[in-house]
PDB file of C-alpha atoms in Angstrom:
ATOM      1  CA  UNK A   3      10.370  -9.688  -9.800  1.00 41.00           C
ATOM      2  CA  UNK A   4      11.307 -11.167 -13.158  1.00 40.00           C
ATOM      3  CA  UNK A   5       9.556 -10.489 -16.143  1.00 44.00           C
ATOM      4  CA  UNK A   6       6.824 -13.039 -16.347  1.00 82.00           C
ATOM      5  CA  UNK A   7       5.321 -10.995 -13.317  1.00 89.00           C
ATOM      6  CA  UNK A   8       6.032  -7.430 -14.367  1.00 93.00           C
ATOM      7  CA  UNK A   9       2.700  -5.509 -14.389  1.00 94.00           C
ATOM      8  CA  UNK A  10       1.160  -4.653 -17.684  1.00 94.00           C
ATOM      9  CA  UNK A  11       2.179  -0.939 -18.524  1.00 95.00           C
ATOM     10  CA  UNK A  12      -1.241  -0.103 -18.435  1.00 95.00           C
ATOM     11  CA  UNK A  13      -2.494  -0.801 -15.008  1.00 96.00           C
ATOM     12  CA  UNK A  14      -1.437  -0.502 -11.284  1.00 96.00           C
ATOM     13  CA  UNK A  15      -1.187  -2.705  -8.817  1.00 97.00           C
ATOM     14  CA  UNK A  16      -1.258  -3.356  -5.038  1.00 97.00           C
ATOM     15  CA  UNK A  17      -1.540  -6.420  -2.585  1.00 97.00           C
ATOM     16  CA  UNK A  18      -2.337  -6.301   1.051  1.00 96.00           C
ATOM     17  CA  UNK A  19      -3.239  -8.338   4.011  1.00 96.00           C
ATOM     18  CA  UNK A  20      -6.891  -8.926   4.846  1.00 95.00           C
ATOM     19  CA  UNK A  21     -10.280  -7.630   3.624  1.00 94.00           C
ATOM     20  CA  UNK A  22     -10.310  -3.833   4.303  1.00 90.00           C
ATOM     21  CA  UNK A  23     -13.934  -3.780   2.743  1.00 86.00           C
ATOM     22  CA  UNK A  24     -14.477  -6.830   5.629  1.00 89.00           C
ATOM     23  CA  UNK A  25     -12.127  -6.056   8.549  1.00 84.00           C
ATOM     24  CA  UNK A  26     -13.537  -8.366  10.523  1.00 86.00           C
ATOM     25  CA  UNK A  27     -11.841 -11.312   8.284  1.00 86.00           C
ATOM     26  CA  UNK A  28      -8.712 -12.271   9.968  1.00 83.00           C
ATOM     27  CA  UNK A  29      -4.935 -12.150   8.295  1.00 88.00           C
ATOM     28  CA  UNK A  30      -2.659 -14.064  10.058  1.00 92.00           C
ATOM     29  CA  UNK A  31       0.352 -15.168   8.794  1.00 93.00           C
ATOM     30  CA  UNK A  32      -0.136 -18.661   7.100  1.00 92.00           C
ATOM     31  CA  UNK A  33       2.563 -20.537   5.532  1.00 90.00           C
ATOM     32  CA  UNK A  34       1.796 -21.614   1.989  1.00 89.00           C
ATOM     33  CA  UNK A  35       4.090 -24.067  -0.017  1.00 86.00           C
ATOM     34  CA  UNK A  36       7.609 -22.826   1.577  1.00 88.00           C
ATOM     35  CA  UNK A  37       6.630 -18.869   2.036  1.00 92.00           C
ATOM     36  CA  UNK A  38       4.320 -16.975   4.371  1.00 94.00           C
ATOM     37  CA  UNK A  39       1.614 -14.684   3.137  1.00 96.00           C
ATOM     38  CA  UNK A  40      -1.592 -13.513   4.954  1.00 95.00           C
ATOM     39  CA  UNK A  41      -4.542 -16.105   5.092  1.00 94.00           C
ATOM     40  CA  UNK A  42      -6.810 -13.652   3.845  1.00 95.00           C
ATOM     41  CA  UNK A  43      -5.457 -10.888   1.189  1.00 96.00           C
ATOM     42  CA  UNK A  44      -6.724  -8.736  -1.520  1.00 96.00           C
ATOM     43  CA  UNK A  45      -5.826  -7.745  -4.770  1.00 97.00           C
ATOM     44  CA  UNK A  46      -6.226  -3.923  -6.210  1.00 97.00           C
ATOM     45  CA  UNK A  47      -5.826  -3.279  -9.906  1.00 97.00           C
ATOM     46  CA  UNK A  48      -6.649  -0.285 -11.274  1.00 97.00           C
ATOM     47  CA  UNK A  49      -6.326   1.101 -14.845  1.00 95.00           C
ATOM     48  CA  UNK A  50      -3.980   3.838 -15.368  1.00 94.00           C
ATOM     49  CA  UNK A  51      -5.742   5.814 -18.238  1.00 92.00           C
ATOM     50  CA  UNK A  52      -9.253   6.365 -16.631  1.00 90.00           C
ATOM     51  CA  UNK A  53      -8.533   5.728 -12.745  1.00 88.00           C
ATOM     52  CA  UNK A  54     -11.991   4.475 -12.730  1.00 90.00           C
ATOM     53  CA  UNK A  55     -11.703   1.056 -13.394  1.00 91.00           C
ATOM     54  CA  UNK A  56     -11.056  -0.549 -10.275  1.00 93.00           C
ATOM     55  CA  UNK A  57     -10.911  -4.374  -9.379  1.00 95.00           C
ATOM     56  CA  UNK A  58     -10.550  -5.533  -5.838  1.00 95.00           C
ATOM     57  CA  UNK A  59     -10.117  -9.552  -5.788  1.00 95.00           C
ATOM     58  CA  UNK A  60     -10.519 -11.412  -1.753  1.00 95.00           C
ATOM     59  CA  UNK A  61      -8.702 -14.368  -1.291  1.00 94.00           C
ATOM     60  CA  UNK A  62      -8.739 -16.498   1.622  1.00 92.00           C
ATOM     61  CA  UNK A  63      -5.492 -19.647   2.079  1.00 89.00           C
ATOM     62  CA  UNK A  64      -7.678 -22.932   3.055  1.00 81.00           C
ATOM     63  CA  UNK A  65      -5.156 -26.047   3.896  1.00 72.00           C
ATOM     64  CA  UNK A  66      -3.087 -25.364   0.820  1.00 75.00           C
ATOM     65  CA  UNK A  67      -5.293 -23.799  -1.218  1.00 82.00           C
ATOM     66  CA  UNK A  68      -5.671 -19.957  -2.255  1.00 89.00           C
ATOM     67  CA  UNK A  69      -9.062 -19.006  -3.318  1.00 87.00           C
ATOM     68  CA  UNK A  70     -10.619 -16.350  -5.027  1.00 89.00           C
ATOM     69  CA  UNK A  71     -13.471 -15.342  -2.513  1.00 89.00           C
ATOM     70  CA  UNK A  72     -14.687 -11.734  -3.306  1.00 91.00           C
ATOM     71  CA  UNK A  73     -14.174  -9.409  -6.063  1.00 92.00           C
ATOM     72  CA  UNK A  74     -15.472  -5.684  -5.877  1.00 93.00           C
ATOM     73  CA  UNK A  75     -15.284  -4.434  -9.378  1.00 92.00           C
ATOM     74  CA  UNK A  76     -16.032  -0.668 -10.370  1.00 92.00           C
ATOM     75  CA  UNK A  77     -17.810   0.395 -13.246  1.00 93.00           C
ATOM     76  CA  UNK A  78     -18.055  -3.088 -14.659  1.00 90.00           C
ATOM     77  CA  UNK A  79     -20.292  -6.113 -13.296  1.00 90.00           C
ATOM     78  CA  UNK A  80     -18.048  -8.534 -11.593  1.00 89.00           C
ATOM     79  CA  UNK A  81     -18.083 -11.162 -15.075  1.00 88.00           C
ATOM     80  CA  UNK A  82     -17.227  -7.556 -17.223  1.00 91.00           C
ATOM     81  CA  UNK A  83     -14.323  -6.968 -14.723  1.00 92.00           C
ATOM     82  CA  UNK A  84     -13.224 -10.460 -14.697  1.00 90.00           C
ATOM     83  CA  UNK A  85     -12.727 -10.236 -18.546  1.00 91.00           C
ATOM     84  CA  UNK A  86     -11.054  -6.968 -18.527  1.00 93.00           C
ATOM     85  CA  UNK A  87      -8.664  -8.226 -16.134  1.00 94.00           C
ATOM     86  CA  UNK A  88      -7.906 -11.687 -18.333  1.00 92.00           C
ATOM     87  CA  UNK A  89      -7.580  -9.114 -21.342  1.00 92.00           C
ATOM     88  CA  UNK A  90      -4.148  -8.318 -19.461  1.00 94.00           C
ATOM     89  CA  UNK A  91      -3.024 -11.414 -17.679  1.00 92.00           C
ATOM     90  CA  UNK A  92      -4.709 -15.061 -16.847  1.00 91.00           C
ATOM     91  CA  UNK A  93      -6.277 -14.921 -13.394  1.00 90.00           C
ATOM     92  CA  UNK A  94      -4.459 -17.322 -12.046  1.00 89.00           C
ATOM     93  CA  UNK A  95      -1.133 -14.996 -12.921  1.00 94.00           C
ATOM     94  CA  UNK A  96      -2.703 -11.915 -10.855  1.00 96.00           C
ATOM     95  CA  UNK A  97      -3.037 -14.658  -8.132  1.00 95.00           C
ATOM     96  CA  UNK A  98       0.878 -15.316  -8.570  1.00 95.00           C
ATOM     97  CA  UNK A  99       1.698 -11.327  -8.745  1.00 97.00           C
ATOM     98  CA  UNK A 100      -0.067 -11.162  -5.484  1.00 97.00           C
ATOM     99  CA  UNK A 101       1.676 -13.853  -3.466  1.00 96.00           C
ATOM    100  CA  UNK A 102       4.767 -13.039  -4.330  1.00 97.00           C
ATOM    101  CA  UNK A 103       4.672  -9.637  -3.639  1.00 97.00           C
ATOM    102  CA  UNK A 104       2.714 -10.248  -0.254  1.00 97.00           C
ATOM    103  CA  UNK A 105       5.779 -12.791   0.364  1.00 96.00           C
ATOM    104  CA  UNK A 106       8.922 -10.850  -0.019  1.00 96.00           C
ATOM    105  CA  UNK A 107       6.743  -7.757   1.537  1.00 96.00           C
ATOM    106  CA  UNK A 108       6.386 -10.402   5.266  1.00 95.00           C
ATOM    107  CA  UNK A 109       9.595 -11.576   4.532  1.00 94.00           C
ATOM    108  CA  UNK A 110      11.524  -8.141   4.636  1.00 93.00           C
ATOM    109  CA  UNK A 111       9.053  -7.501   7.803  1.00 92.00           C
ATOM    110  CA  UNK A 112      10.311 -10.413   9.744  1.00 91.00           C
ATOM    111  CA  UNK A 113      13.434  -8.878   8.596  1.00 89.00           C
ATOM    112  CA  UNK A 114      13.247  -5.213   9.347  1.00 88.00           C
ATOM    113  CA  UNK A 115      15.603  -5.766  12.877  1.00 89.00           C
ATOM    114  CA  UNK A 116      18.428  -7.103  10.655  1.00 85.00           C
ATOM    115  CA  UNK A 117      18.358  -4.463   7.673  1.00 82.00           C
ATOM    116  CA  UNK A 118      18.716  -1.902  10.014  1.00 82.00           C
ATOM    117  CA  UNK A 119      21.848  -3.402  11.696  1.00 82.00           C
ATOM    118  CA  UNK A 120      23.031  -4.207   8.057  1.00 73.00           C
ATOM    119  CA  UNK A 121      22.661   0.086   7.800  1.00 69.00           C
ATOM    120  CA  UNK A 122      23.889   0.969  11.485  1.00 77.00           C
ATOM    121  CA  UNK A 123      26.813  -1.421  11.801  1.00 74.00           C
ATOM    122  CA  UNK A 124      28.258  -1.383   8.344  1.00 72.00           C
ATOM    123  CA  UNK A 125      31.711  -0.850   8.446  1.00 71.00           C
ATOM    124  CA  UNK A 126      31.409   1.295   5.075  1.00 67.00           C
ATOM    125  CA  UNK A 127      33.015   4.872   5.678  1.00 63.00           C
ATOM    126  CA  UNK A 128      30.435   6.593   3.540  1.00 75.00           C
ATOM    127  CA  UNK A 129      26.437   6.871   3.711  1.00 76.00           C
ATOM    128  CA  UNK A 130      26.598   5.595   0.378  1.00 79.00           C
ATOM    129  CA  UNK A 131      28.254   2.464   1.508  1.00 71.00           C
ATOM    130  CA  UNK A 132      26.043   1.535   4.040  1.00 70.00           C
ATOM    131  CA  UNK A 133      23.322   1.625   1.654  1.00 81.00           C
ATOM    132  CA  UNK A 134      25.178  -0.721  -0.561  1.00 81.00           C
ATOM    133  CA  UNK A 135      25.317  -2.923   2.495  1.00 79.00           C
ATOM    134  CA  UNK A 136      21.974  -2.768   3.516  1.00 78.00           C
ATOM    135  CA  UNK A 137      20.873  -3.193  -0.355  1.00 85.00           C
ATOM    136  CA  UNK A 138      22.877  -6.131  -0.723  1.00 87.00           C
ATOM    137  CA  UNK A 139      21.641  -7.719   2.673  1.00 85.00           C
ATOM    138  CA  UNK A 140      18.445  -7.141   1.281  1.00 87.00           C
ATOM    139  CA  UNK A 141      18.861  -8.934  -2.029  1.00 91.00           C
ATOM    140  CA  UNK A 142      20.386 -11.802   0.084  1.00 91.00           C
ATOM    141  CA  UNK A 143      17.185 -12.216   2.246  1.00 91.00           C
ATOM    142  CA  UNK A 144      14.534 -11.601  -0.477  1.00 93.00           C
ATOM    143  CA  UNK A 145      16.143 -13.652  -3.618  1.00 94.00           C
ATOM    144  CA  UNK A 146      15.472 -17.335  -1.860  1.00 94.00           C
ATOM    145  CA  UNK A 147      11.546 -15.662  -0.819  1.00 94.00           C
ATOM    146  CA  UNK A 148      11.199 -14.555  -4.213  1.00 94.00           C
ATOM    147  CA  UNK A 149      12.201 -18.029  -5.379  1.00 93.00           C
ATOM    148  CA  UNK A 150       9.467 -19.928  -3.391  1.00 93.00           C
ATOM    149  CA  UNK A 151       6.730 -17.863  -4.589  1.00 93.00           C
ATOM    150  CA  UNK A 152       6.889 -18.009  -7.732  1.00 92.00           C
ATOM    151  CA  UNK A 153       6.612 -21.597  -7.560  1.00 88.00           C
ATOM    152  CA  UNK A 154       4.005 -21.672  -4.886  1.00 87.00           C
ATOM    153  CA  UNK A 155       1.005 -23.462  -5.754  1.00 82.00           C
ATOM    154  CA  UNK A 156      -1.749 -21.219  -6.970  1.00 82.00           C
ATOM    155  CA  UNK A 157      -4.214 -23.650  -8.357  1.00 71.00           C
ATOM    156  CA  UNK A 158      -6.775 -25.383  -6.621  1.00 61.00           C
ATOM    157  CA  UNK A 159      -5.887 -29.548  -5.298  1.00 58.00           C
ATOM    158  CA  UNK A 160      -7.568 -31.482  -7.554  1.00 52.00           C
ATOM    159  CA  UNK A 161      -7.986 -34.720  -5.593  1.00 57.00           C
ATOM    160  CA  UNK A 162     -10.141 -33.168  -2.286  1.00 69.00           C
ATOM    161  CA  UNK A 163     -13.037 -31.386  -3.170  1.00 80.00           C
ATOM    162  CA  UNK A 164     -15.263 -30.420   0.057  1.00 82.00           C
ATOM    163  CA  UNK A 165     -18.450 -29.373  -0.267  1.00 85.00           C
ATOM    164  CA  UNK A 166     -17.566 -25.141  -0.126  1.00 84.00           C
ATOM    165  CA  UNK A 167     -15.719 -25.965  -3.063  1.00 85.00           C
ATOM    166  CA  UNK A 168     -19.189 -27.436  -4.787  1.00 91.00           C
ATOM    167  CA  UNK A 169     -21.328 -24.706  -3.897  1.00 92.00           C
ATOM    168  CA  UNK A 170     -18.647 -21.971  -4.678  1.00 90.00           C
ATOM    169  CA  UNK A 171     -18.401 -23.522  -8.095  1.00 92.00           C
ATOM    170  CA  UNK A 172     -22.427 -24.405  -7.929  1.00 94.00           C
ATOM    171  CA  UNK A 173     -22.595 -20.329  -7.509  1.00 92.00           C
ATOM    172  CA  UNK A 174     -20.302 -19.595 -10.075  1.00 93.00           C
ATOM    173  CA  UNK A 175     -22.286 -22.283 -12.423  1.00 95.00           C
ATOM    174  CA  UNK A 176     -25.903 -20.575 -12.056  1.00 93.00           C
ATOM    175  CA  UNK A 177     -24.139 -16.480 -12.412  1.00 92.00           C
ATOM    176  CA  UNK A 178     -22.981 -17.468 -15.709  1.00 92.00           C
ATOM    177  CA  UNK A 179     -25.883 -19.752 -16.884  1.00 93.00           C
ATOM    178  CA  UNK A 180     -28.484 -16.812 -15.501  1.00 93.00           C
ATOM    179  CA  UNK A 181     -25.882 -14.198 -17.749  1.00 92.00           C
ATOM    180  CA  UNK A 182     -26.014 -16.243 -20.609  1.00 92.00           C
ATOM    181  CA  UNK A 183     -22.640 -17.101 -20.568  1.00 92.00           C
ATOM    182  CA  UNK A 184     -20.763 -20.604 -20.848  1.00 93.00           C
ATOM    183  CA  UNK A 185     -21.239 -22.057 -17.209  1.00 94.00           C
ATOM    184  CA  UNK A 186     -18.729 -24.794 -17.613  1.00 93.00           C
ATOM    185  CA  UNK A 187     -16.354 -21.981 -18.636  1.00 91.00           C
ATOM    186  CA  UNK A 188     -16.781 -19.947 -16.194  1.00 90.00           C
ATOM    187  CA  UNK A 189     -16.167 -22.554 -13.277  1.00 91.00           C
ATOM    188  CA  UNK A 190     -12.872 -23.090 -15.368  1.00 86.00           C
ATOM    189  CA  UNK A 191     -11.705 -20.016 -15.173  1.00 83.00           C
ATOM    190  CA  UNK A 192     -13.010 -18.807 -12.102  1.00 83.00           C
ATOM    191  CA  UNK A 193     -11.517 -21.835  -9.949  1.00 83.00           C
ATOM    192  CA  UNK A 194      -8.153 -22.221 -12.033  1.00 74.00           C
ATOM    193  CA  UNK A 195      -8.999 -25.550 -13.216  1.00 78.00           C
ATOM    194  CA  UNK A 196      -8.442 -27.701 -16.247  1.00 75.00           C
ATOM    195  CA  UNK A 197     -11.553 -28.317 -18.452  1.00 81.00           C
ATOM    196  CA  UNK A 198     -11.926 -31.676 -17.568  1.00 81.00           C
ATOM    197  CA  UNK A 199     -11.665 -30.851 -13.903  1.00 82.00           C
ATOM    198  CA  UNK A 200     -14.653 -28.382 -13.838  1.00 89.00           C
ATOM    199  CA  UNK A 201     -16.462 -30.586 -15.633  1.00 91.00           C
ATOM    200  CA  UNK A 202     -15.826 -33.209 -12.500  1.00 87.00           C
ATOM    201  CA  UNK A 203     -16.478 -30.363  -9.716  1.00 91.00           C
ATOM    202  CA  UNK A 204     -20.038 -29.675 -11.522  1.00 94.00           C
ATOM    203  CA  UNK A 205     -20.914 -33.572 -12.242  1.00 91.00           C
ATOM    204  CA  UNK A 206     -19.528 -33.743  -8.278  1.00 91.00           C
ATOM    205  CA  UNK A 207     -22.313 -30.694  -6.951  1.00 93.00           C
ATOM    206  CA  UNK A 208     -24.978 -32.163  -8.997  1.00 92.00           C
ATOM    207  CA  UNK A 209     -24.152 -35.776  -7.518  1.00 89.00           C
ATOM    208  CA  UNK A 210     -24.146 -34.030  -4.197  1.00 89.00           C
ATOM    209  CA  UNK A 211     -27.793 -32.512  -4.712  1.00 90.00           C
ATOM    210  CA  UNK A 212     -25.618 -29.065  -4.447  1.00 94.00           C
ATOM    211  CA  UNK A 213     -26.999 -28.470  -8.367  1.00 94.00           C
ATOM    212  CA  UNK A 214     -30.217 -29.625  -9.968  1.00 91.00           C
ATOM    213  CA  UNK A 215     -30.252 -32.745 -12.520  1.00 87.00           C
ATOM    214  CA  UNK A 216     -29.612 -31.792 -15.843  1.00 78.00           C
ATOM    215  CA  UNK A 217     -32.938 -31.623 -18.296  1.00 64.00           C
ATOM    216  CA  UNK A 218     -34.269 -35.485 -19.179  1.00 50.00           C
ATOM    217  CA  UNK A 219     -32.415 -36.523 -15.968  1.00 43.00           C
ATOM    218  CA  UNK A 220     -29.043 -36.406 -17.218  1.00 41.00           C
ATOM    219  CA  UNK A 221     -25.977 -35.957 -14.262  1.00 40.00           C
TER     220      UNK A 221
END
């Protein structure tokens, strides 16, 4: 990976297909802007000094879009969490870290057949030179992969908003306002969205009847 998606020293990292807390959630292989991940994934963070802080982030690919569906956070509430992860990278970037990794780790899959011929029928006279082989038939598979995902879409389409999208953000709306915290900020950042655009997703829900009328019947 290049540096703009090396892990913070401080944490670890894995991605894999599916749900394991949900394994009835299904992970085929989807394709998503010019790569393949799993339609459902999840995200495991964990923080090196303690090994108790634990995040585990769902997503699910919808027709283009990856969203965030579940996250299982341990000791922290899921906003606390949340926080604690931004403190180290932008959501949207452990959303990146994740596709690409899931990516090149389905690409080399689909790929396992060839890497072992590049290893059995290298004409290299040593051990050593077959693993060069193999290394650099790697590199030749995975660099285009690696390419594509880090310019896969990660945010949210701006211009089709169903109605899941409404009442995920309608949900995300009344956590924060019930928590005290800034709702409109929390859809924001939550979603991957601009300002303006969760201010259009919440005027959208409460057009929809998805959230209540503002006080003094303001929209």
């Amino acid at each position: 990976m290049n540096d703009d998606l090396n892990l913070p020293p401080e944490v670890l990292a894995t991605a894999q297909p599916g749900w394991p807390h949900f394994p009835g959630v299904a992970d085929q292989p989807t394709q998503h802007g010019s790569v393949w991940i799993p339609s459902a994934f999840q995200l495991n963070v964990i923080d090196k000094a303690t090994e108790t802080i634990h995040a585990s982030l769902m997503y699910a690919v919808d027709d283009g879009d990856v969203g965030l569906r579940v996250v299982i956070s341990s000791p922290f509430e899921v906003p606390e969490m949340l926080d604690w992860l931004r403190e180290h990278r932008p959501l949207r970037w452990w959303k990146r870290w994740a596709i690409v990794d899931l990516a090149l780790d389905m690409a080399e899959r689909s790929h396992a057949a060839e890497l072992a011929n590049a290893w059995l029928m290298s004409s290299a006279d040593t051990e050593e030179g077959a693993s060069r082989d193999y290394v650099d038939r790697r590199a030749q598979i995975l660099a285009p992969v690696h390419a594509a995902a880090i310019t896969a879409p990660v945010d949210r389409r701006r211009n089709r908003v169903t109605d899941a999208d409404l009442e995920q953000a309608a949900a995300i709306y009344k956590t924060a306002q019930a928590q005290g915290l800034p709702p409109t900020v929390a859809v924001q950042e939550e979603l991957s969205l601009s300002r303006s655009g969760a201010s259009r997703w919440i005027r959208l829900a409460r057009d929809r009847g998805i959230l209540p009328p503002t006080s003094q019947g303001k929209r």
